[in-house]
């Protein structure tokens, strides 16, 4: 009897103490990113380098001929004529401006290779080539020096393969060998770019295996992934609603194959889909047009720093990546014009995002999972510390009592994507004279890694985020208030 009483008392004590125990982290929701995809997304800014014979001829392989002359190996080797190649300056420019990865066109559509491709003689190793610098190596060395990640673009479309008349199976073997060579010779490759333009009908899962066999964390870009997806346009603009998951069922989203309303679904992703394939938003600092625009053009119109801010808001600010092409010039450097635009863009970003006006705020929420998941975690700057609600709560208001009156016109929110993308509707309110007023353009949709909302300039000491709908308890790790007085947007 005595024993039973002691046992019951112990049970009661355990039950009581459970109420105050850490409930544990929220269970992951739905499809999750890999470690490689999380690291990739956190980079936010990636720089593209289109460099090759087109830098000198002004014509890229997308054109049926080179200024009227048919595409031949002789012509490519003759066209490619760099006196110097300062890859150190290319990558330093990227690093100085906050870019965390650069992607080099090891081979573009024309077929000319910037490294000694074991499967081709139309490359920098050819004795007829005027400059034998291994450009992929030069970029990779500079990446190591400046702590920047390396990405490699290997065009499936190849004018030299077409000219030689190889069948697709033979070409697939050659392509895989070239890929293996690139994946093994230049250190860690963070991203591989399979351009969809005229890509052949390879056995793509087998091609992907070559990459994964060497680096399982490598993020493979193509129209539909598997690592990241094209955003559906080349203006760097993601959908306001942007799920990082994408449905593959019933869609043939391999490089070279697009279907249906791809501009829409690649921009917005698919809620609750079974593959994690976030959107990458590519565009060029120089205007894209004929005969080319991805390669350097001395007289090509340039985007302004303010244009770049607009694209930043529409890519990084919509759960995507800002992938900007900055083509090195025929002098083998990033031209002073491009450097100046980038520096101005960096000055603008620093002026806007250098100070988080929410810092020092007192944060409360209508539901908190437990002290470890307190709403104050939204402001601690630690990626892995987050605010979360209890499991069955998918609707929560988070109140920020600011450290005095603040003036702002941008609101930033971040979801902790290692546990999945959850939020599907939220709104923002600000307090004027004790009354809450909706701010921004009303209720909006997804958050993902980062969402930046643009709205009118207001001065207030209280802001409220209302998560109105979420597929599982919300898990948020960042919040910011910023004032953009520089971009003119
Ligand atoms: C496109 C290509 O056709 C362009 O030349 C460029 O490389 C761009 C990034 O992708 O599809």
Tab-separated table of C-alpha atoms and ligand atoms in Angstrom:
chain	number	residue	atom	x	y	z
A	1	UNK	CA	0.000	0.000	0.000
A	2	UNK	CA	2.764	2.390	1.064
A	3	UNK	CA	4.685	1.522	-2.101
A	4	UNK	CA	1.638	2.260	-4.243
A	5	UNK	CA	1.210	5.682	-2.624
A	6	UNK	CA	4.851	6.571	-3.214
A	7	UNK	CA	4.495	5.480	-6.837
A	8	UNK	CA	1.335	7.563	-7.334
A	9	UNK	CA	2.997	10.610	-5.736
A	10	UNK	CA	5.953	10.220	-8.089
A	11	UNK	CA	3.613	9.999	-11.069
A	12	UNK	CA	1.822	13.169	-9.978
A	13	UNK	CA	5.098	15.036	-9.563
A	14	UNK	CA	6.256	13.951	-13.025
A	15	UNK	CA	2.947	15.049	-14.536
A	16	UNK	CA	3.194	18.466	-12.867
A	17	UNK	CA	6.800	19.054	-13.855
A	18	UNK	CA	6.000	18.103	-17.491
A	19	UNK	CA	4.016	21.338	-17.840
A	20	UNK	CA	7.203	23.399	-17.440
A	21	UNK	CA	9.521	21.115	-19.398
A	22	UNK	CA	10.997	22.144	-22.727
A	23	UNK	CA	8.453	20.747	-25.226
A	24	UNK	CA	11.285	20.040	-27.661
A	25	UNK	CA	11.860	21.450	-31.122
A	26	UNK	CA	8.931	21.424	-33.549
A	27	UNK	CA	8.846	18.321	-35.724
A	28	UNK	CA	10.079	19.050	-39.258
A	29	UNK	CA	7.225	19.869	-41.638
A	30	UNK	CA	6.870	18.389	-45.124
A	31	UNK	CA	9.717	18.306	-47.619
A	32	UNK	CA	13.043	19.548	-46.256
A	33	UNK	CA	16.143	21.098	-47.845
A	34	UNK	CA	19.457	19.255	-47.750
A	35	UNK	CA	22.390	20.784	-45.886
A	36	UNK	CA	23.820	21.839	-49.281
A	37	UNK	CA	20.564	23.600	-50.204
A	38	UNK	CA	20.373	25.448	-46.864
A	39	UNK	CA	23.973	26.692	-47.188
A	40	UNK	CA	23.345	27.622	-50.819
A	41	UNK	CA	20.215	29.641	-50.004
A	42	UNK	CA	21.919	31.503	-47.177
A	43	UNK	CA	24.444	32.887	-49.668
A	44	UNK	CA	21.696	35.101	-51.196
A	45	UNK	CA	24.042	36.812	-53.722
A	46	UNK	CA	25.765	34.866	-56.517
A	47	UNK	CA	27.751	36.291	-59.419
A	48	UNK	CA	27.788	34.797	-62.910
A	49	UNK	CA	30.789	35.204	-65.255
A	50	UNK	CA	30.064	34.693	-68.947
A	51	UNK	CA	33.493	34.661	-70.545
A	52	UNK	CA	34.786	32.977	-73.693
A	53	UNK	CA	35.233	33.542	-77.405
A	54	UNK	CA	32.029	35.617	-77.460
A	55	UNK	CA	33.758	38.167	-75.196
A	56	UNK	CA	36.016	38.907	-78.184
A	57	UNK	CA	33.838	38.146	-81.205
A	58	UNK	CA	30.658	39.700	-79.810
A	59	UNK	CA	28.685	36.622	-80.938
A	60	UNK	CA	27.651	33.750	-78.728
A	61	UNK	CA	26.707	30.233	-79.737
A	62	UNK	CA	23.030	31.014	-79.469
A	63	UNK	CA	23.349	32.607	-82.894
A	64	UNK	CA	23.274	30.283	-85.915
A	65	UNK	CA	26.554	31.723	-87.145
A	66	UNK	CA	29.282	34.021	-85.964
A	67	UNK	CA	28.659	37.211	-87.879
A	68	UNK	CA	27.842	35.172	-90.987
A	69	UNK	CA	30.619	32.598	-90.581
A	70	UNK	CA	29.665	29.020	-89.656
A	71	UNK	CA	30.666	27.826	-86.170
A	72	UNK	CA	33.935	25.888	-86.561
A	73	UNK	CA	36.718	24.959	-84.139
A	74	UNK	CA	39.127	27.129	-86.130
A	75	UNK	CA	36.887	30.139	-85.751
A	76	UNK	CA	36.429	29.702	-82.008
A	77	UNK	CA	40.169	29.288	-81.406
A	78	UNK	CA	40.843	32.330	-83.547
A	79	UNK	CA	38.204	34.487	-81.851
A	80	UNK	CA	39.343	33.795	-78.292
A	81	UNK	CA	42.095	36.373	-77.729
A	82	UNK	CA	42.606	37.553	-74.139
A	83	UNK	CA	45.903	39.408	-73.596
A	84	UNK	CA	45.475	38.976	-69.838
A	85	UNK	CA	42.950	37.333	-67.562
A	86	UNK	CA	42.705	38.800	-64.079
A	87	UNK	CA	40.410	36.271	-62.379
A	88	UNK	CA	41.694	37.508	-59.030
A	89	UNK	CA	40.063	40.880	-59.714
A	90	UNK	CA	36.813	39.182	-60.831
A	91	UNK	CA	36.443	37.266	-57.586
A	92	UNK	CA	37.722	40.100	-55.376
A	93	UNK	CA	35.016	42.332	-56.885
A	94	UNK	CA	32.425	39.696	-56.004
A	95	UNK	CA	33.731	39.249	-52.445
A	96	UNK	CA	34.044	43.006	-51.834
A	97	UNK	CA	30.396	43.406	-52.751
A	98	UNK	CA	29.036	40.629	-50.549
A	99	UNK	CA	28.694	37.857	-53.153
A	100	UNK	CA	29.279	34.433	-51.627
A	101	UNK	CA	29.542	32.328	-54.801
A	102	UNK	CA	30.629	32.842	-58.402
A	103	UNK	CA	29.694	30.702	-61.408
A	104	UNK	CA	32.013	30.473	-64.413
A	105	UNK	CA	30.930	29.372	-67.901
A	106	UNK	CA	33.413	26.507	-68.332
A	107	UNK	CA	31.718	25.880	-71.679
A	108	UNK	CA	28.981	27.944	-73.298
A	109	UNK	CA	26.756	27.022	-76.258
A	110	UNK	CA	29.546	27.560	-78.816
A	111	UNK	CA	31.521	24.640	-77.345
A	112	UNK	CA	34.744	26.508	-76.545
A	113	UNK	CA	36.147	25.245	-73.228
A	114	UNK	CA	37.883	27.446	-70.656
A	115	UNK	CA	39.747	24.448	-69.243
A	116	UNK	CA	41.625	21.510	-70.749
A	117	UNK	CA	38.588	19.337	-71.421
A	118	UNK	CA	39.695	15.692	-71.899
A	119	UNK	CA	36.732	15.273	-74.263
A	120	UNK	CA	37.473	18.200	-76.580
A	121	UNK	CA	40.282	19.854	-78.463
A	122	UNK	CA	38.396	23.126	-78.768
A	123	UNK	CA	39.798	24.432	-75.525
A	124	UNK	CA	42.482	26.614	-73.961
A	125	UNK	CA	45.016	23.755	-74.256
A	126	UNK	CA	44.853	23.726	-78.057
A	127	UNK	CA	48.140	24.960	-79.536
A	128	UNK	CA	46.250	27.334	-81.805
A	129	UNK	CA	44.692	29.028	-78.805
A	130	UNK	CA	46.200	32.447	-78.062
A	131	UNK	CA	45.920	32.226	-74.271
A	132	UNK	CA	46.396	28.929	-72.445
A	133	UNK	CA	45.273	30.095	-68.993
A	134	UNK	CA	43.037	27.521	-67.364
A	135	UNK	CA	40.286	30.013	-66.511
A	136	UNK	CA	38.337	27.584	-64.302
A	137	UNK	CA	41.497	27.060	-62.240
A	138	UNK	CA	42.229	30.784	-62.069
A	139	UNK	CA	38.699	31.430	-60.784
A	140	UNK	CA	38.876	28.512	-58.360
A	141	UNK	CA	42.237	29.744	-56.964
A	142	UNK	CA	40.790	33.223	-56.458
A	143	UNK	CA	37.718	31.684	-54.773
A	144	UNK	CA	40.001	29.918	-52.288
A	145	UNK	CA	41.868	33.182	-51.678
A	146	UNK	CA	38.752	35.294	-51.009
A	147	UNK	CA	36.589	32.648	-49.305
A	148	UNK	CA	34.035	32.568	-52.121
A	149	UNK	CA	32.259	29.395	-53.264
A	150	UNK	CA	32.724	28.054	-56.781
A	151	UNK	CA	29.947	27.228	-59.223
A	152	UNK	CA	30.417	25.824	-62.734
A	153	UNK	CA	28.236	26.250	-65.832
A	154	UNK	CA	28.554	23.523	-68.449
A	155	UNK	CA	26.253	24.126	-71.404
A	156	UNK	CA	24.539	20.952	-72.652
A	157	UNK	CA	23.961	22.719	-75.991
A	158	UNK	CA	27.212	22.589	-77.959
A	159	UNK	CA	27.818	23.864	-81.509
A	160	UNK	CA	30.989	21.755	-81.796
A	161	UNK	CA	29.082	18.563	-80.957
A	162	UNK	CA	26.479	19.538	-83.553
A	163	UNK	CA	29.200	20.253	-86.137
A	164	UNK	CA	30.914	16.911	-85.462
A	165	UNK	CA	27.566	15.118	-85.692
A	166	UNK	CA	27.885	13.040	-82.500
A	167	UNK	CA	24.759	11.117	-81.518
A	168	UNK	CA	23.168	11.865	-78.171
A	169	UNK	CA	24.436	8.712	-76.414
A	170	UNK	CA	28.034	9.389	-77.410
A	171	UNK	CA	27.687	13.008	-76.390
A	172	UNK	CA	26.193	12.035	-73.025
A	173	UNK	CA	29.297	9.960	-72.239
A	174	UNK	CA	31.543	12.868	-73.274
A	175	UNK	CA	29.470	15.323	-71.245
A	176	UNK	CA	29.635	13.133	-68.138
A	177	UNK	CA	33.413	12.767	-68.482
A	178	UNK	CA	33.819	16.532	-68.821
A	179	UNK	CA	31.619	17.026	-65.779
A	180	UNK	CA	33.627	14.536	-63.754
A	181	UNK	CA	36.815	16.309	-64.730
A	182	UNK	CA	35.421	19.674	-63.590
A	183	UNK	CA	34.058	18.212	-60.362
A	184	UNK	CA	37.381	16.655	-59.405
A	185	UNK	CA	40.047	19.126	-60.527
A	186	UNK	CA	39.034	22.402	-58.915
A	187	UNK	CA	38.205	21.704	-55.271
A	188	UNK	CA	34.701	21.826	-53.911
A	189	UNK	CA	32.050	22.800	-56.440
A	190	UNK	CA	29.038	24.310	-54.677
A	191	UNK	CA	26.739	24.557	-57.697
A	192	UNK	CA	26.516	23.070	-61.183
A	193	UNK	CA	24.492	24.880	-63.851
A	194	UNK	CA	22.704	22.820	-66.514
A	195	UNK	CA	21.336	25.472	-68.861
A	196	UNK	CA	18.015	24.465	-70.396
A	197	UNK	CA	18.610	26.174	-73.740
A	198	UNK	CA	18.627	23.440	-76.448
A	199	UNK	CA	19.761	20.868	-73.896
A	200	UNK	CA	19.728	17.384	-75.346
A	201	UNK	CA	17.678	14.443	-74.151
A	202	UNK	CA	20.323	13.056	-71.807
A	203	UNK	CA	19.519	10.556	-69.110
A	204	UNK	CA	19.569	13.425	-66.609
A	205	UNK	CA	19.315	11.370	-63.396
A	206	UNK	CA	22.489	9.560	-64.532
A	207	UNK	CA	24.205	12.895	-65.238
A	208	UNK	CA	23.172	14.161	-61.789
A	209	UNK	CA	24.700	11.024	-60.267
A	210	UNK	CA	28.112	12.012	-61.626
A	211	UNK	CA	27.851	15.230	-59.602
A	212	UNK	CA	26.418	13.643	-56.458
A	213	UNK	CA	28.949	10.818	-56.578
A	214	UNK	CA	31.675	13.435	-56.106
A	215	UNK	CA	29.881	16.003	-53.947
A	216	UNK	CA	26.484	14.962	-52.533
A	217	UNK	CA	25.963	18.533	-51.261
A	218	UNK	CA	26.403	20.133	-54.689
A	219	UNK	CA	23.325	22.130	-55.758
A	220	UNK	CA	22.339	21.243	-59.317
A	221	UNK	CA	20.537	23.992	-61.216
A	222	UNK	CA	18.224	23.154	-64.100
A	223	UNK	CA	14.720	24.127	-65.188
A	224	UNK	CA	13.337	21.864	-62.508
A	225	UNK	CA	16.250	21.016	-60.219
A	226	UNK	CA	17.044	18.758	-58.422
A	227	UNK	CA	19.068	21.307	-56.389
A	228	UNK	CA	17.457	24.569	-57.472
A	229	UNK	CA	15.125	25.653	-60.241
A	230	UNK	CA	15.059	28.362	-62.869
A	231	UNK	CA	12.717	31.166	-61.798
A	232	UNK	CA	11.032	31.215	-65.225
A	233	UNK	CA	12.403	34.553	-66.499
A	234	UNK	CA	15.774	36.245	-66.994
A	235	UNK	CA	14.872	39.503	-65.264
A	236	UNK	CA	15.694	38.209	-61.800
A	237	UNK	CA	12.100	38.285	-60.611
A	238	UNK	CA	10.581	35.620	-58.361
A	239	UNK	CA	6.874	35.304	-57.555
A	240	UNK	CA	5.578	37.105	-54.467
A	241	UNK	CA	4.201	33.745	-53.484
A	242	UNK	CA	7.226	31.519	-53.644
A	243	UNK	CA	7.294	27.994	-52.269
A	244	UNK	CA	10.667	26.271	-52.319
A	245	UNK	CA	8.926	23.011	-53.097
A	246	UNK	CA	8.135	21.972	-56.661
A	247	UNK	CA	5.932	19.273	-58.057
A	248	UNK	CA	7.582	17.009	-60.589
A	249	UNK	CA	4.679	14.662	-61.016
A	250	UNK	CA	3.370	14.767	-64.568
A	251	UNK	CA	5.890	17.427	-65.575
A	252	UNK	CA	8.956	16.842	-67.687
A	253	UNK	CA	11.134	19.524	-66.189
A	254	UNK	CA	14.513	18.423	-67.466
A	255	UNK	CA	17.010	20.823	-69.011
A	256	UNK	CA	15.839	21.515	-72.539
A	257	UNK	CA	12.258	20.693	-71.763
A	258	UNK	CA	9.723	23.164	-70.427
A	259	UNK	CA	6.016	22.805	-70.356
A	260	UNK	CA	2.718	24.440	-69.574
A	261	UNK	CA	2.560	27.677	-67.720
A	262	UNK	CA	6.168	27.373	-66.585
A	263	UNK	CA	6.692	31.106	-66.148
A	264	UNK	CA	4.120	31.051	-63.392
A	265	UNK	CA	4.777	27.788	-61.613
A	266	UNK	CA	8.584	28.156	-61.665
A	267	UNK	CA	8.161	31.604	-60.123
A	268	UNK	CA	5.822	30.482	-57.379
A	269	UNK	CA	6.693	26.819	-56.779
A	270	UNK	CA	4.056	24.392	-55.512
A	271	UNK	CA	2.783	24.352	-51.973
A	272	UNK	CA	3.309	21.050	-50.195
A	273	UNK	CA	5.157	19.384	-53.103
A	274	UNK	CA	7.449	16.439	-52.601
A	275	UNK	CA	10.757	17.982	-53.834
A	276	UNK	CA	12.704	20.891	-52.308
A	277	UNK	CA	13.775	22.924	-55.364
A	278	UNK	CA	14.152	26.634	-54.502
A	279	UNK	CA	14.149	29.308	-57.216
A	280	UNK	CA	17.307	30.993	-58.485
A	281	UNK	CA	16.730	34.361	-60.210
A	282	UNK	CA	19.246	35.034	-62.982
A	283	UNK	CA	19.732	38.267	-64.925
A	284	UNK	CA	22.576	40.278	-66.447
A	285	UNK	CA	23.938	43.642	-65.331
A	286	UNK	CA	24.186	44.398	-69.045
A	287	UNK	CA	21.061	44.422	-71.117
A	288	UNK	CA	20.231	41.140	-72.794
A	289	UNK	CA	19.666	41.435	-76.530
A	290	UNK	CA	21.018	40.401	-79.911
A	291	UNK	CA	23.600	39.364	-80.891
A	292	UNK	CA	24.301	38.651	-77.224
A	293	UNK	CA	24.051	40.240	-73.842
A	294	UNK	CA	25.333	37.624	-71.482
A	295	UNK	CA	28.865	38.273	-72.741
A	296	UNK	CA	30.623	41.622	-72.455
A	297	UNK	CA	29.590	44.435	-74.720
A	298	UNK	CA	31.438	47.732	-74.309
A	299	UNK	CA	28.429	49.739	-75.431
A	300	UNK	CA	25.664	47.566	-73.971
A	301	UNK	CA	23.293	49.518	-71.748
A	302	UNK	CA	23.827	48.788	-68.050
A	303	UNK	CA	21.409	48.447	-65.202
A	304	UNK	CA	21.667	51.103	-62.492
A	305	UNK	CA	22.273	50.472	-58.785
A	306	UNK	CA	18.623	51.303	-58.227
A	307	UNK	CA	17.611	48.647	-60.819
A	308	UNK	CA	19.727	46.178	-58.841
A	309	UNK	CA	17.964	47.136	-55.600
A	310	UNK	CA	14.636	46.482	-57.330
A	311	UNK	CA	15.853	43.051	-58.430
A	312	UNK	CA	17.229	42.368	-54.931
A	313	UNK	CA	13.770	43.016	-53.453
A	314	UNK	CA	12.179	40.794	-56.127
A	315	UNK	CA	14.644	37.909	-55.666
A	316	UNK	CA	16.225	37.729	-52.192
A	317	UNK	CA	13.189	39.564	-50.820
A	318	UNK	CA	10.946	36.845	-52.274
A	319	UNK	CA	12.700	33.722	-51.039
A	320	UNK	CA	15.049	33.440	-54.027
A	321	UNK	CA	18.682	34.018	-55.007
A	322	UNK	CA	20.040	37.127	-56.745
A	323	UNK	CA	22.163	35.618	-59.533
A	324	UNK	CA	23.738	38.533	-61.395
A	325	UNK	CA	25.807	38.085	-64.519
A	326	UNK	CA	28.794	40.464	-64.559
A	327	UNK	CA	30.656	39.567	-67.751
A	328	UNK	CA	34.418	40.177	-67.659
A	329	UNK	CA	35.583	42.400	-70.510
A	330	UNK	CA	37.859	41.757	-73.492
A	331	UNK	CA	40.659	43.243	-71.327
A	332	UNK	CA	40.246	40.237	-69.001
A	333	UNK	CA	38.892	42.317	-66.113
A	334	UNK	CA	35.554	43.398	-64.752
A	335	UNK	CA	35.209	46.791	-66.327
A	336	UNK	CA	35.292	49.923	-64.148
A	337	UNK	CA	31.707	50.718	-65.245
A	338	UNK	CA	30.416	47.467	-63.756
A	339	UNK	CA	32.555	47.864	-60.627
A	340	UNK	CA	31.120	51.357	-60.046
A	341	UNK	CA	27.516	50.123	-60.374
A	342	UNK	CA	28.186	47.286	-57.962
A	343	UNK	CA	29.854	49.572	-55.432
A	344	UNK	CA	26.880	51.896	-55.561
A	345	UNK	CA	24.546	48.913	-55.095
A	346	UNK	CA	26.594	47.838	-52.064
A	347	UNK	CA	26.430	51.372	-50.621
A	348	UNK	CA	22.652	51.330	-51.044
A	349	UNK	CA	22.254	47.898	-49.422
A	350	UNK	CA	24.432	48.962	-46.514
A	351	UNK	CA	22.508	52.232	-46.088
A	352	UNK	CA	19.208	50.325	-45.982
A	353	UNK	CA	20.077	47.078	-44.240
A	354	UNK	CA	23.062	48.184	-42.123
A	355	UNK	CA	20.780	49.091	-39.201
A	356	UNK	CA	17.898	46.937	-38.037
A	357	UNK	CA	15.464	49.427	-36.505
A	358	UNK	CA	13.771	46.582	-34.615
A	359	UNK	CA	16.906	45.978	-32.534
A	360	UNK	CA	16.249	46.647	-28.864
A	361	UNK	CA	12.490	45.996	-29.213
A	362	UNK	CA	10.515	44.075	-26.598
A	363	UNK	CA	8.819	41.141	-28.299
A	364	UNK	CA	5.755	39.219	-27.142
A	365	UNK	CA	3.484	36.716	-28.887
A	366	UNK	CA	-0.026	35.373	-28.373
A	367	UNK	CA	1.439	31.873	-28.143
A	368	UNK	CA	4.964	30.684	-27.350
A	369	UNK	CA	6.188	27.103	-27.485
A	370	UNK	CA	8.350	27.551	-24.370
A	371	UNK	CA	11.115	29.833	-23.143
A	372	UNK	CA	13.670	28.293	-25.483
A	373	UNK	CA	11.512	29.399	-28.450
A	374	UNK	CA	10.809	32.927	-27.197
A	375	UNK	CA	9.860	35.652	-29.715
A	376	UNK	CA	12.984	37.609	-28.667
A	377	UNK	CA	14.932	34.988	-30.671
A	378	UNK	CA	13.716	36.785	-33.802
A	379	UNK	CA	16.188	39.560	-33.025
A	380	UNK	CA	19.214	37.686	-31.661
A	381	UNK	CA	20.967	37.390	-35.043
A	382	UNK	CA	21.559	33.666	-34.475
A	383	UNK	CA	20.385	31.635	-37.486
A	384	UNK	CA	19.661	28.503	-35.444
A	385	UNK	CA	17.709	30.152	-32.638
A	386	UNK	CA	14.071	30.689	-33.538
A	387	UNK	CA	10.609	31.564	-32.305
A	388	UNK	CA	7.981	28.824	-32.488
A	389	UNK	CA	4.448	28.252	-31.261
A	390	UNK	CA	2.957	25.115	-29.752
A	391	UNK	CA	2.222	22.325	-32.207
A	392	UNK	CA	-1.479	22.958	-32.679
A	393	UNK	CA	-1.169	26.754	-33.026
A	394	UNK	CA	-0.916	27.960	-36.610
A	395	UNK	CA	-2.220	31.481	-36.108
A	396	UNK	CA	-0.168	33.843	-33.954
A	397	UNK	CA	0.386	37.569	-33.453
A	398	UNK	CA	3.890	38.794	-32.647
A	399	UNK	CA	4.108	42.258	-31.100
A	400	UNK	CA	7.208	44.424	-31.272
A	401	UNK	CA	7.341	47.349	-28.864
A	402	UNK	CA	10.147	49.326	-30.409
A	403	UNK	CA	12.951	51.051	-28.592
A	404	UNK	CA	11.364	54.481	-29.235
A	405	UNK	CA	9.700	55.801	-32.386
A	406	UNK	CA	11.193	54.475	-35.622
A	407	UNK	CA	10.708	55.449	-39.259
A	408	UNK	CA	10.717	52.608	-41.779
A	409	UNK	CA	9.318	51.397	-45.101
A	410	UNK	CA	10.619	47.809	-45.325
A	411	UNK	CA	9.721	44.809	-43.158
A	412	UNK	CA	11.794	41.626	-43.296
A	413	UNK	CA	10.839	38.161	-42.036
A	414	UNK	CA	12.657	34.839	-42.116
A	415	UNK	CA	11.476	31.267	-41.671
A	416	UNK	CA	13.808	28.641	-40.303
A	417	UNK	CA	13.850	26.483	-43.448
A	418	UNK	CA	15.814	23.533	-41.979
A	419	UNK	CA	12.417	22.620	-40.445
A	420	UNK	CA	10.509	23.204	-43.702
A	421	UNK	CA	8.542	26.057	-45.265
A	422	UNK	CA	5.248	26.547	-43.425
A	423	UNK	CA	3.664	30.011	-43.496
A	424	UNK	CA	1.030	30.635	-46.183
A	425	UNK	CA	-0.567	33.934	-45.100
A	426	UNK	CA	0.543	36.853	-42.965
A	427	UNK	CA	-0.119	40.548	-42.520
A	428	UNK	CA	1.576	43.468	-40.827
A	429	UNK	CA	0.086	46.198	-38.636
A	430	UNK	CA	1.504	49.389	-37.117
A	431	UNK	CA	0.143	51.377	-34.189
A	432	UNK	CA	-0.814	55.027	-34.520
A	433	UNK	CA	-2.232	56.804	-31.433
A	434	UNK	CA	-3.043	53.474	-29.799
A	435	UNK	CA	-4.880	52.087	-32.864
A	436	UNK	CA	-3.569	49.234	-35.028
A	437	UNK	CA	-3.622	49.950	-38.778
A	438	UNK	CA	-2.768	47.454	-41.519
A	439	UNK	CA	0.561	48.244	-43.209
A	440	UNK	CA	1.830	47.248	-46.669
A	441	UNK	CA	-0.575	46.078	-49.341
A	442	UNK	CA	-2.674	43.854	-47.099
A	443	UNK	CA	-2.431	40.178	-46.357
A	444	UNK	CA	0.287	38.423	-48.296
A	445	UNK	CA	1.451	34.832	-48.657
A	446	UNK	CA	4.751	32.973	-48.225
A	447	UNK	CA	7.944	33.810	-46.325
A	448	UNK	CA	10.598	31.097	-46.830
A	449	UNK	CA	14.275	31.896	-46.202
A	450	UNK	CA	13.612	35.641	-46.485
A	451	UNK	CA	10.713	37.903	-47.378
A	452	UNK	CA	10.974	41.681	-47.612
A	453	UNK	CA	7.757	43.677	-47.804
A	454	UNK	CA	7.857	47.183	-49.286
A	455	UNK	CA	5.379	49.721	-47.956
A	456	UNK	CA	4.807	53.373	-47.238
A	457	UNK	CA	7.145	55.188	-44.852
A	458	UNK	CA	5.702	55.266	-41.332
A	459	UNK	CA	6.858	56.426	-37.914
A	460	UNK	CA	5.661	54.364	-34.978
A	461	UNK	CA	6.804	52.621	-31.805
A	462	UNK	CA	4.803	49.407	-32.261
A	463	UNK	CA	4.574	46.801	-35.030
A	464	UNK	CA	2.615	43.565	-35.168
A	465	UNK	CA	3.154	40.546	-37.415
A	466	UNK	CA	0.027	38.416	-37.756
A	467	UNK	CA	0.695	34.925	-39.024
A	468	UNK	CA	-2.798	34.080	-40.242
A	469	UNK	CA	-2.279	30.669	-41.819
A	470	UNK	CA	0.479	28.119	-41.624
A	471	UNK	CA	0.730	24.480	-42.623
A	472	UNK	CA	2.261	23.649	-39.236
A	473	UNK	CA	3.278	25.697	-36.200
A	474	UNK	CA	5.246	28.747	-37.471
A	475	UNK	CA	9.030	28.652	-36.953
A	476	UNK	CA	10.653	32.050	-37.572
A	477	UNK	CA	14.270	33.058	-37.022
A	478	UNK	CA	14.581	36.645	-38.213
A	479	UNK	CA	12.750	39.968	-38.228
A	480	UNK	CA	13.845	43.417	-39.360
A	481	UNK	CA	12.605	46.940	-39.939
A	482	UNK	CA	14.524	49.075	-42.418
A	483	UNK	CA	14.263	52.454	-44.043
A	484	UNK	CA	15.128	52.758	-47.727
A	485	UNK	CA	15.677	56.416	-48.572
A	486	UNK	CA	18.329	55.756	-51.209
A	487	UNK	CA	17.020	53.505	-53.998
A	488	UNK	CA	14.140	55.726	-55.073
A	489	UNK	CA	11.851	52.667	-55.043
B	1	LIG	C1	20.430	31.109	-71.100
B	1	LIG	C2	21.531	30.996	-72.149
B	1	LIG	O1	21.016	30.748	-73.437
B	1	LIG	C3	22.259	32.310	-72.079
B	1	LIG	O2	23.248	32.403	-73.062
B	1	LIG	C4	22.873	32.446	-70.703
B	1	LIG	O3	23.906	31.509	-70.510
B	1	LIG	C5	21.796	32.297	-69.623
B	1	LIG	C6	22.344	32.292	-68.219
B	1	LIG	O4	21.043	31.140	-69.817
B	1	LIG	O5	19.508	30.161	-71.169
